[in-house]
Amino acid sequence: GHSEGLNHSLPCKLALALALSINGSIKLFTLIQVSVGKSGGKSNYGCGFLPSVYGAVPFRNKGDPILYLSNPKGYDKEAQRAALDTLKRLNQQTLDDMADPETAARIQAYETAYRLQSSAPELMDLSQESQATLDAYNIKDVKETSFARNCLLGRRLLERDVRFVQLFHEAWDQHSNLDKNLRKNCLDTDQPFAALIQDLKDRGMLKDTLVVWGGEFGRTPMAQGTDDGRDHHNRAFTIILAGGGIKAGIVHGGTDDFGFNVVENPVHVHDLNATLLHTLGFDHERLTYRFQGRDFRLTDVHGNVVKNILA
């Protein structure tokens, strides 16, 4: 898990460093979650020390996908536009006087929300998808919340030029009931994840889309106590990369016979981040952001690009 302490923003820094501009209708960083109450909360998708304009737009599971997407009765688009224009002028005066980046972020947030009112409903309408596509993702009901549905929504967001989409699937912290719970999680995720990659490939999008599957740590190779669970394990675990300039069909690195320690081609999280940034066209040693009097890199003062996995 992540604490809420000062500067504990590493979980989100990589994602949000990629946020360089705003798409014409939908914000470039969108979060889709299967359920609420995830461990870590906003630290999983917040913007850390970057201005809030780079934060995620969370999509909800029920009702309007985004809060206040629909106007209240008696409040039409013309009245809303007039109110937003007035508010923008007031905020702009503050921005001109104070040069506060958070005020600029607030102006952008209002405009993004306004544009989302017209673009989000069409985006969320999965009835436009063919039955073959729904079957490939194993979507039984287009209105039912599921990881499969979210994978398909993720593809639709990417088609609309959203640059970063984050999908959550939780309940992997299996300190007990591993056999039952792991099977359920695999049934929830295996087919949709594979379908997403194949769908992106079939549409010619995979070569320009980097897909990253992973978590913050692995699980121990041995049982936890007398129960059939597994404890947290950060000494060896797996991250899956696909598309976006990564070689297909290879395994990089290896563990001992027990799966406990890495014994071949170890990759630190800074190396992973350096590699992801490289595939996206960034030099991780030059990409910095000044905060609290110093220039921060997304790889701290470490990190090497893992060239063996690059296509």
mmCIF file of C-alpha atoms in Angstrom, residues 67-241:
data_model
loop_
_atom_site.group_PDB
_atom_site.id
_atom_site.type_symbol
_atom_site.label_atom_id
_atom_site.label_comp_id
_atom_site.label_asym_id
_atom_site.label_seq_id
_atom_site.Cartn_x
_atom_site.Cartn_y
_atom_site.Cartn_z
ATOM 1 C CA LEU A 67 -20.456 13.184 -11.772
ATOM 2 C CA TYR A 68 -22.876 15.943 -12.815
ATOM 3 C CA LEU A 69 -22.762 14.894 -16.456
ATOM 4 C CA SER A 70 -26.447 15.779 -16.825
ATOM 5 C CA ASN A 71 -27.794 19.285 -16.228
ATOM 6 C CA PRO A 72 -30.598 19.749 -13.697
ATOM 7 C CA LYS A 73 -34.080 20.473 -15.004
ATOM 8 C CA GLY A 74 -34.608 24.042 -16.132
ATOM 9 C CA TYR A 75 -30.907 24.637 -16.768
ATOM 10 C CA ASP A 76 -30.292 24.491 -20.507
ATOM 11 C CA LYS A 77 -27.035 24.489 -22.472
ATOM 12 C CA GLU A 78 -27.232 28.209 -23.244
ATOM 13 C CA ALA A 79 -27.537 29.147 -19.573
ATOM 14 C CA GLN A 80 -24.735 26.776 -18.682
ATOM 15 C CA ARG A 81 -22.449 28.207 -21.358
ATOM 16 C CA ALA A 82 -23.127 31.760 -20.183
ATOM 17 C CA ALA A 83 -22.362 30.815 -16.573
ATOM 18 C CA LEU A 84 -19.142 29.058 -17.574
ATOM 19 C CA ASP A 85 -18.004 32.037 -19.653
ATOM 20 C CA THR A 86 -18.568 34.365 -16.693
ATOM 21 C CA LEU A 87 -16.740 32.029 -14.358
ATOM 22 C CA LYS A 88 -13.869 31.737 -16.813
ATOM 23 C CA ARG A 89 -13.467 35.516 -16.979
ATOM 24 C CA LEU A 90 -13.320 35.726 -13.185
ATOM 25 C CA ASN A 91 -10.836 32.883 -12.943
ATOM 26 C CA GLN A 92 -8.756 34.400 -15.732
ATOM 27 C CA GLN A 93 -8.465 37.641 -13.774
ATOM 28 C CA THR A 94 -7.139 35.670 -10.800
ATOM 29 C CA LEU A 95 -4.751 33.763 -13.056
ATOM 30 C CA ASP A 96 -3.421 36.989 -14.568
ATOM 31 C CA ASP A 97 -2.834 38.447 -11.098
ATOM 32 C CA MET A 98 -1.458 35.397 -9.280
ATOM 33 C CA ALA A 99 -0.075 33.116 -12.044
ATOM 34 C CA ASP A 100 -1.253 30.113 -10.002
ATOM 35 C CA PRO A 101 -1.173 26.901 -12.071
ATOM 36 C CA GLU A 102 -4.065 25.524 -10.000
ATOM 37 C CA THR A 103 -6.283 28.340 -11.292
ATOM 38 C CA ALA A 104 -5.332 27.407 -14.852
ATOM 39 C CA ALA A 105 -6.177 23.805 -14.012
ATOM 40 C CA ARG A 106 -9.581 24.857 -12.685
ATOM 41 C CA ILE A 107 -10.361 26.769 -15.904
ATOM 42 C CA GLN A 108 -9.400 23.710 -17.945
ATOM 43 C CA ALA A 109 -11.419 21.384 -15.728
ATOM 44 C CA TYR A 110 -14.644 23.351 -16.283
ATOM 45 C CA GLU A 111 -14.143 23.313 -20.050
ATOM 46 C CA THR A 112 -13.307 19.596 -20.093
ATOM 47 C CA ALA A 113 -16.426 18.797 -18.074
ATOM 48 C CA TYR A 114 -18.563 20.821 -20.490
ATOM 49 C CA ARG A 115 -17.207 18.944 -23.500
ATOM 50 C CA LEU A 116 -17.644 15.595 -21.766
ATOM 51 C CA GLN A 117 -21.388 16.167 -21.555
ATOM 52 C CA SER A 118 -21.661 15.626 -25.288
ATOM 53 C CA SER A 119 -18.951 13.001 -25.813
ATOM 54 C CA ALA A 120 -19.312 10.660 -22.813
ATOM 55 C CA PRO A 121 -22.821 9.250 -23.460
ATOM 56 C CA GLU A 122 -21.878 8.055 -26.960
ATOM 57 C CA LEU A 123 -18.620 6.654 -25.652
ATOM 58 C CA MET A 124 -20.379 4.567 -22.999
ATOM 59 C CA ASP A 125 -22.942 3.107 -25.421
ATOM 60 C CA LEU A 126 -21.618 -0.410 -26.031
ATOM 61 C CA SER A 127 -24.713 -1.373 -28.020
ATOM 62 C CA GLN A 128 -22.799 -0.020 -31.023
ATOM 63 C CA GLU A 129 -20.352 -2.931 -30.738
ATOM 64 C CA SER A 130 -20.880 -6.149 -32.683
ATOM 65 C CA GLN A 131 -21.927 -9.346 -30.941
ATOM 66 C CA ALA A 132 -18.636 -10.920 -32.032
ATOM 67 C CA THR A 133 -16.728 -8.197 -30.185
ATOM 68 C CA LEU A 134 -18.835 -8.568 -27.052
ATOM 69 C CA ASP A 135 -18.318 -12.333 -27.138
ATOM 70 C CA ALA A 136 -14.570 -11.927 -27.565
ATOM 71 C CA TYR A 137 -14.408 -9.838 -24.378
ATOM 72 C CA ASN A 138 -16.869 -12.186 -22.638
ATOM 73 C CA ILE A 139 -19.368 -9.380 -22.027
ATOM 74 C CA LYS A 140 -22.743 -10.869 -21.128
ATOM 75 C CA ASP A 141 -24.574 -7.608 -20.434
ATOM 76 C CA VAL A 142 -23.376 -4.258 -21.831
ATOM 77 C CA LYS A 143 -24.894 -2.436 -18.849
ATOM 78 C CA GLU A 144 -23.371 -4.643 -16.164
ATOM 79 C CA THR A 145 -20.167 -3.419 -14.539
ATOM 80 C CA SER A 146 -17.268 -5.784 -15.156
ATOM 81 C CA PHE A 147 -13.585 -5.752 -15.978
ATOM 82 C CA ALA A 148 -14.501 -7.086 -19.436
ATOM 83 C CA ARG A 149 -16.764 -4.105 -20.082
ATOM 84 C CA ASN A 150 -14.078 -1.750 -18.860
ATOM 85 C CA CYS A 151 -11.486 -3.250 -21.206
ATOM 86 C CA LEU A 152 -13.790 -2.530 -24.133
ATOM 87 C CA LEU A 153 -14.445 0.986 -22.836
ATOM 88 C CA GLY A 154 -10.686 1.414 -22.638
ATOM 89 C CA ARG A 155 -10.337 0.591 -26.323
ATOM 90 C CA ARG A 156 -13.113 3.041 -27.187
ATOM 91 C CA LEU A 157 -11.347 5.775 -25.206
ATOM 92 C CA LEU A 158 -8.092 5.106 -27.049
ATOM 93 C CA GLU A 159 -9.936 5.335 -30.366
ATOM 94 C CA ARG A 160 -11.039 8.817 -29.305
ATOM 95 C CA ASP A 161 -7.448 9.931 -28.704
ATOM 96 C CA VAL A 162 -7.383 9.623 -24.922
ATOM 97 C CA ARG A 163 -3.665 9.170 -24.358
ATOM 98 C CA PHE A 164 -3.679 7.324 -21.051
ATOM 99 C CA VAL A 165 -6.332 4.914 -19.780
ATOM 100 C CA GLN A 166 -5.982 3.159 -16.429
ATOM 101 C CA LEU A 167 -8.128 0.113 -15.608
ATOM 102 C CA PHE A 168 -8.393 -1.237 -12.077
ATOM 103 C CA HIS A 169 -9.254 -4.742 -10.935
ATOM 104 C CA GLU A 170 -8.969 -5.283 -7.212
ATOM 105 C CA ALA A 171 -9.264 -8.061 -4.596
ATOM 106 C CA TRP A 172 -5.902 -9.684 -5.401
ATOM 107 C CA ASP A 173 -4.681 -9.374 -1.807
ATOM 108 C CA GLN A 174 -5.290 -13.056 -1.176
ATOM 109 C CA HIS A 175 -3.862 -13.884 2.217
ATOM 110 C CA SER A 176 -6.422 -16.716 2.399
ATOM 111 C CA ASN A 177 -8.829 -18.678 0.170
ATOM 112 C CA LEU A 178 -6.308 -18.503 -2.667
ATOM 113 C CA ASP A 179 -7.697 -21.399 -4.679
ATOM 114 C CA LYS A 180 -11.213 -19.969 -4.830
ATOM 115 C CA ASN A 181 -10.380 -16.280 -5.125
ATOM 116 C CA LEU A 182 -7.531 -16.566 -7.626
ATOM 117 C CA ARG A 183 -9.684 -18.697 -9.910
ATOM 118 C CA LYS A 184 -12.416 -16.059 -9.789
ATOM 119 C CA ASN A 185 -9.991 -13.238 -10.574
ATOM 120 C CA CYS A 186 -8.510 -15.140 -13.486
ATOM 121 C CA LEU A 187 -11.975 -15.813 -14.897
ATOM 122 C CA ASP A 188 -12.737 -12.091 -14.592
ATOM 123 C CA THR A 189 -9.568 -10.889 -16.307
ATOM 124 C CA ASP A 190 -7.824 -13.439 -18.551
ATOM 125 C CA GLN A 191 -10.187 -13.407 -21.525
ATOM 126 C CA PRO A 192 -10.902 -9.637 -21.558
ATOM 127 C CA PHE A 193 -7.202 -8.778 -21.286
ATOM 128 C CA ALA A 194 -6.311 -11.094 -24.158
ATOM 129 C CA ALA A 195 -9.268 -9.787 -26.172
ATOM 130 C CA LEU A 196 -8.154 -6.188 -25.660
ATOM 131 C CA ILE A 197 -4.687 -6.905 -27.023
ATOM 132 C CA GLN A 198 -6.094 -8.816 -30.000
ATOM 133 C CA ASP A 199 -8.684 -6.102 -30.643
ATOM 134 C CA LEU A 200 -6.019 -3.396 -30.652
ATOM 135 C CA LYS A 201 -3.895 -5.512 -32.984
ATOM 136 C CA ASP A 202 -6.782 -6.197 -35.383
ATOM 137 C CA ARG A 203 -7.551 -2.480 -35.585
ATOM 138 C CA GLY A 204 -3.933 -1.540 -36.239
ATOM 139 C CA MET A 205 -3.678 0.267 -32.893
ATOM 140 C CA LEU A 206 -1.351 -2.012 -30.923
ATOM 141 C CA LYS A 207 1.842 -0.796 -32.544
ATOM 142 C CA ASP A 208 1.055 2.707 -31.271
ATOM 143 C CA THR A 209 -0.368 1.620 -27.902
ATOM 144 C CA LEU A 210 1.701 0.402 -24.973
ATOM 145 C CA VAL A 211 -0.257 -2.010 -22.784
ATOM 146 C CA VAL A 212 1.080 -2.550 -19.261
ATOM 147 C CA TRP A 213 -0.354 -5.195 -16.926
ATOM 148 C CA GLY A 214 0.961 -5.263 -13.381
ATOM 149 C CA GLY A 215 0.647 -4.453 -9.709
ATOM 150 C CA GLU A 216 2.830 -3.009 -6.990
ATOM 151 C CA PHE A 217 4.280 -6.330 -5.814
ATOM 152 C CA GLY A 218 3.977 -10.100 -6.193
ATOM 153 C CA ARG A 219 2.995 -12.910 -3.843
ATOM 154 C CA THR A 220 5.181 -15.348 -1.959
ATOM 155 C CA PRO A 221 5.759 -18.732 -3.614
ATOM 156 C CA MET A 222 4.917 -20.542 -0.360
ATOM 157 C CA ALA A 223 1.742 -20.634 1.694
ATOM 158 C CA GLN A 224 1.192 -18.008 4.369
ATOM 159 C CA GLY A 225 1.065 -19.801 7.724
ATOM 160 C CA THR A 226 -1.377 -22.685 7.772
ATOM 161 C CA ASP A 227 -3.851 -21.027 5.404
ATOM 162 C CA ASP A 228 -3.940 -21.392 1.622
ATOM 163 C CA GLY A 229 -3.004 -17.755 1.024
ATOM 164 C CA ARG A 230 0.113 -15.910 -0.116
ATOM 165 C CA ASP A 231 1.797 -12.938 1.547
ATOM 166 C CA HIS A 232 3.171 -9.772 -0.102
ATOM 167 C CA HIS A 233 6.413 -10.369 -2.001
ATOM 168 C CA ASN A 234 8.486 -7.630 -3.617
ATOM 169 C CA ARG A 235 11.613 -9.639 -4.395
ATOM 170 C CA ALA A 236 10.306 -11.196 -7.601
ATOM 171 C CA PHE A 237 7.149 -10.596 -9.637
ATOM 172 C CA THR A 238 5.981 -10.175 -13.192
ATOM 173 C CA ILE A 239 4.941 -7.239 -15.351
ATOM 174 C CA ILE A 240 3.452 -7.837 -18.809
ATOM 175 C CA LEU A 241 4.136 -5.386 -21.654
#
